[in-house]
Amino acid sequence: MTGGAALAGPDGAPRCPWALSAEDYIAYHDQEWGRPVHGDDALFERLSLEAFQSGLSWITILRRRPGFRTAFAGFRIAAVAEFTDDDRERLLADTGIIRNRAKVDATLANARLLAGWAPGDLDALIWSHAPDRAGRPAPRTLADVPAVTPESTALSRALKKQGLRFVGPTTAYALMQACGLVDDHLKDCVARRP
């Protein structure tokens, strides 16, 4: 990321500049991004969406999120793990989602793998890689926000070691940001947690 400090939004409150590039972003930025997310199904959804975002703009995924939720049974791991070849073909024809074969296949494979884990294992694995907040100064500008960290690299390795796909270090860091493992809201941003 490159860019400056927090900017005034439509209501005058300072926000991360990326949040002001489209109306859809403001609610996501203010209410979701950087807020702690727990639960295996909720984290599976975020992990899957971050994988689908790879190489694309997040706004593309955000605008199609309702379609993704419908297509992937609300990202309930147990339900997605039961998807058949017919379901796969349905997904690849669904214009409401990103119809990338490798990403669809990875999501299905990840669900099948995770269905064999004990409840809470995905949550525990992901959150075990949350860095100490005390050791991370609040970023002042977007230029201070990394794309990869040692923690995201370690999380990526741990997920891959378990057999999960489409979980590189950059995707892992985006997941960490989206799910509140790190708070990368800029120092002066209205959505930054105290």
CSV table of C-alpha atoms in Angstrom, one decimal:
chain,number,residue,atom,x,y,z
A,1,MET,CA,0.0,0.0,0.0
A,2,THR,CA,1.1,3.5,-0.6
A,3,GLY,CA,-0.6,6.7,0.3
A,4,GLY,CA,-1.1,9.3,3.0
A,5,ALA,CA,-2.7,9.8,6.3
A,6,ALA,CA,-6.3,9.5,7.3
A,7,LEU,CA,-8.8,11.7,5.3
A,8,ALA,CA,-12.1,13.2,6.2
A,9,GLY,CA,-15.1,11.1,5.1
A,10,PRO,CA,-18.5,12.3,4.1
A,11,ASP,CA,-19.4,12.8,7.7
A,12,GLY,CA,-16.2,14.7,8.4
A,13,ALA,CA,-14.6,11.8,10.5
A,14,PRO,CA,-11.1,10.8,9.5
A,15,ARG,CA,-10.7,7.4,7.9
A,16,CYS,CA,-8.1,5.3,6.1
A,17,PRO,CA,-8.0,6.7,2.6
A,18,TRP,CA,-8.8,3.4,0.9
A,19,ALA,CA,-12.2,3.4,2.7
A,20,LEU,CA,-13.2,6.5,0.8
A,21,SER,CA,-12.6,5.2,-2.7
A,22,ALA,CA,-16.1,3.7,-2.9
A,23,GLU,CA,-19.3,4.0,-0.9
A,24,ASP,CA,-19.3,0.2,-0.3
A,25,TYR,CA,-16.0,0.5,1.6
A,26,ILE,CA,-17.2,2.9,4.3
A,27,ALA,CA,-19.5,0.5,6.1
A,28,TYR,CA,-17.1,-2.4,5.6
A,29,HIS,CA,-14.2,-0.2,6.9
A,30,ASP,CA,-16.1,1.2,9.9
A,31,GLN,CA,-18.0,-2.0,11.0
A,32,GLU,CA,-16.0,-5.0,9.9
A,33,TRP,CA,-12.4,-4.5,8.8
A,34,GLY,CA,-10.0,-4.9,11.8
A,35,ARG,CA,-12.8,-6.2,14.1
A,36,PRO,CA,-12.1,-9.6,15.8
A,37,VAL,CA,-13.7,-12.5,14.0
A,38,HIS,CA,-14.0,-15.9,15.7
A,39,GLY,CA,-15.6,-19.2,14.8
A,40,ASP,CA,-14.5,-21.7,12.3
A,41,ASP,CA,-17.2,-21.0,9.7
A,42,ALA,CA,-16.7,-17.2,9.9
A,43,LEU,CA,-13.0,-17.6,9.5
A,44,PHE,CA,-13.4,-20.1,6.7
A,45,GLU,CA,-15.6,-17.5,4.9
A,46,ARG,CA,-12.9,-14.8,5.4
A,47,LEU,CA,-10.1,-17.1,4.3
A,48,SER,CA,-12.0,-18.2,1.2
A,49,LEU,CA,-12.9,-14.6,0.2
A,50,GLU,CA,-9.3,-13.4,0.7
A,51,ALA,CA,-8.2,-16.3,-1.6
A,52,PHE,CA,-10.8,-15.2,-4.2
A,53,GLN,CA,-9.5,-11.7,-3.9
A,54,SER,CA,-6.0,-12.6,-4.8
A,55,GLY,CA,-5.1,-10.6,-7.9
A,56,LEU,CA,-8.3,-8.6,-7.8
A,57,SER,CA,-9.6,-5.5,-6.0
A,58,TRP,CA,-11.3,-6.2,-2.7
A,59,ILE,CA,-14.3,-4.1,-3.8
A,60,THR,CA,-15.0,-6.8,-6.4
A,61,ILE,CA,-15.3,-9.4,-3.7
A,62,LEU,CA,-17.2,-7.1,-1.3
A,63,ARG,CA,-19.8,-6.4,-3.9
A,64,ARG,CA,-20.2,-10.1,-4.7
A,65,ARG,CA,-20.1,-11.3,-1.1
A,66,PRO,CA,-23.9,-11.9,-1.0
A,67,GLY,CA,-23.5,-14.1,-4.2
A,68,PHE,CA,-20.6,-15.9,-2.6
A,69,ARG,CA,-22.6,-16.6,0.6
A,70,THR,CA,-25.5,-18.0,-1.4
A,71,ALA,CA,-23.3,-20.1,-3.7
A,72,PHE,CA,-21.2,-21.5,-0.9
A,73,ALA,CA,-24.0,-22.3,1.6
A,74,GLY,CA,-23.2,-19.5,3.9
A,75,PHE,CA,-19.6,-20.8,4.1
A,76,ARG,CA,-20.7,-23.5,6.6
A,77,ILE,CA,-17.7,-25.8,6.4
A,78,ALA,CA,-19.8,-29.0,6.9
A,79,ALA,CA,-22.1,-28.0,4.0
A,80,VAL,CA,-19.4,-27.0,1.6
A,81,ALA,CA,-17.4,-30.2,2.4
A,82,GLU,CA,-20.4,-32.1,1.0
A,83,PHE,CA,-20.5,-30.3,-2.4
A,84,THR,CA,-20.4,-32.7,-5.3
A,85,ASP,CA,-19.0,-32.4,-8.8
A,86,ASP,CA,-22.4,-31.0,-9.9
A,87,ASP,CA,-22.0,-28.3,-7.2
A,88,ARG,CA,-18.5,-27.5,-8.6
A,89,GLU,CA,-19.9,-27.1,-12.1
A,90,ARG,CA,-22.7,-24.9,-10.7
A,91,LEU,CA,-20.1,-22.7,-9.0
A,92,LEU,CA,-18.0,-22.4,-12.2
A,93,ALA,CA,-21.1,-21.2,-14.0
A,94,ASP,CA,-22.3,-18.8,-11.3
A,95,THR,CA,-22.0,-15.2,-12.5
A,96,GLY,CA,-22.6,-14.0,-8.9
A,97,ILE,CA,-19.1,-15.1,-7.8
A,98,ILE,CA,-15.6,-15.1,-9.2
A,99,ARG,CA,-15.5,-18.2,-11.5
A,100,ASN,CA,-11.9,-19.0,-11.1
A,101,ARG,CA,-11.4,-22.8,-11.3
A,102,ALA,CA,-8.3,-22.9,-9.1
A,103,LYS,CA,-10.0,-20.8,-6.4
A,104,VAL,CA,-13.2,-22.7,-6.5
A,105,ASP,CA,-11.3,-26.0,-6.2
A,106,ALA,CA,-9.2,-24.7,-3.3
A,107,THR,CA,-12.3,-23.6,-1.4
A,108,LEU,CA,-13.9,-27.0,-1.8
A,109,ALA,CA,-10.7,-28.8,-0.9
A,110,ASN,CA,-10.2,-26.6,2.1
A,111,ALA,CA,-13.8,-27.2,3.3
A,112,ARG,CA,-13.3,-31.0,3.0
A,113,LEU,CA,-10.1,-30.8,5.0
A,114,LEU,CA,-11.5,-28.5,7.7
A,115,ALA,CA,-14.6,-30.7,8.1
A,116,GLY,CA,-12.2,-33.3,9.7
A,117,TRP,CA,-10.9,-30.9,12.2
A,118,ALA,CA,-12.3,-30.6,15.7
A,119,PRO,CA,-14.6,-27.6,16.4
A,120,GLY,CA,-12.5,-24.5,17.2
A,121,ASP,CA,-9.2,-25.8,15.7
A,122,LEU,CA,-9.2,-23.4,12.8
A,123,ASP,CA,-10.0,-20.5,15.1
A,124,ALA,CA,-7.2,-21.6,17.5
A,125,LEU,CA,-4.7,-22.0,14.7
A,126,ILE,CA,-5.4,-18.6,13.1
A,127,TRP,CA,-5.5,-16.7,16.4
A,128,SER,CA,-2.3,-18.3,17.7
A,129,HIS,CA,-0.5,-16.2,15.1
A,130,ALA,CA,-1.9,-12.8,16.3
A,131,PRO,CA,1.1,-10.5,17.1
A,132,ASP,CA,1.3,-8.7,20.4
A,133,ARG,CA,-0.5,-5.4,19.9
A,134,ALA,CA,1.8,-3.6,22.3
A,135,GLY,CA,4.7,-4.2,20.0
A,136,ARG,CA,3.0,-2.7,17.0
A,137,PRO,CA,2.8,1.1,16.7
A,138,ALA,CA,-0.3,2.4,15.0
A,139,PRO,CA,0.4,3.2,11.3
A,140,ARG,CA,0.4,6.9,10.5
A,141,THR,CA,0.0,6.5,6.8
A,142,LEU,CA,-0.8,3.7,4.4
A,143,ALA,CA,2.9,3.5,3.6
A,144,ASP,CA,3.4,2.2,7.1
A,145,VAL,CA,1.1,-0.8,6.5
A,146,PRO,CA,2.9,-3.9,5.4
A,147,ALA,CA,1.7,-6.5,2.9
A,148,VAL,CA,3.5,-9.3,4.6
A,149,THR,CA,4.8,-9.8,8.2
A,150,PRO,CA,6.8,-12.5,9.9
A,151,GLU,CA,3.5,-13.5,11.6
A,152,SER,CA,1.6,-13.8,8.3
A,153,THR,CA,4.4,-15.8,6.9
A,154,ALA,CA,4.3,-18.2,9.9
A,155,LEU,CA,0.5,-18.4,9.6
A,156,SER,CA,0.7,-19.2,5.9
A,157,ARG,CA,3.2,-21.9,6.6
A,158,ALA,CA,1.1,-23.4,9.4
A,159,LEU,CA,-2.0,-23.4,7.1
A,160,LYS,CA,-0.1,-25.0,4.2
A,161,LYS,CA,1.4,-27.6,6.5
A,162,GLN,CA,-2.1,-28.6,7.4
A,163,GLY,CA,-2.9,-29.0,3.7
A,164,LEU,CA,-4.9,-25.7,3.1
A,165,ARG,CA,-4.6,-24.1,-0.3
A,166,PHE,CA,-4.4,-20.5,-1.6
A,167,VAL,CA,-3.0,-19.3,1.8
A,168,GLY,CA,0.2,-17.4,0.9
A,169,PRO,CA,1.7,-14.9,3.2
A,170,THR,CA,0.0,-11.9,1.6
A,171,THR,CA,-3.4,-13.6,1.7
A,172,ALA,CA,-2.7,-14.6,5.3
A,173,TYR,CA,-1.9,-11.0,6.2
A,174,ALA,CA,-5.0,-9.7,4.5
A,175,LEU,CA,-6.9,-12.3,6.6
A,176,MET,CA,-5.2,-11.0,9.8
A,177,GLN,CA,-6.2,-7.4,8.9
A,178,ALA,CA,-9.8,-8.3,8.0
A,179,CYS,CA,-10.3,-10.5,11.1
A,180,GLY,CA,-8.8,-8.2,13.7
A,181,LEU,CA,-5.6,-10.1,14.5
A,182,VAL,CA,-3.9,-6.8,13.7
A,183,ASP,CA,-5.4,-3.3,13.7
A,184,ASP,CA,-4.1,-1.5,10.7
A,185,HIS,CA,-6.5,1.3,10.9
A,186,LEU,CA,-4.4,4.5,10.7
A,187,LYS,CA,-3.5,6.2,13.9
A,188,ASP,CA,-6.0,9.1,13.4
A,189,CYS,CA,-8.8,6.8,11.9
A,190,VAL,CA,-12.2,6.9,13.6
A,191,ALA,CA,-12.4,3.1,13.4
A,192,ARG,CA,-9.1,2.4,15.2
A,193,ARG,CA,-9.6,0.5,18.4
A,194,PRO,CA,-8.2,2.2,21.6
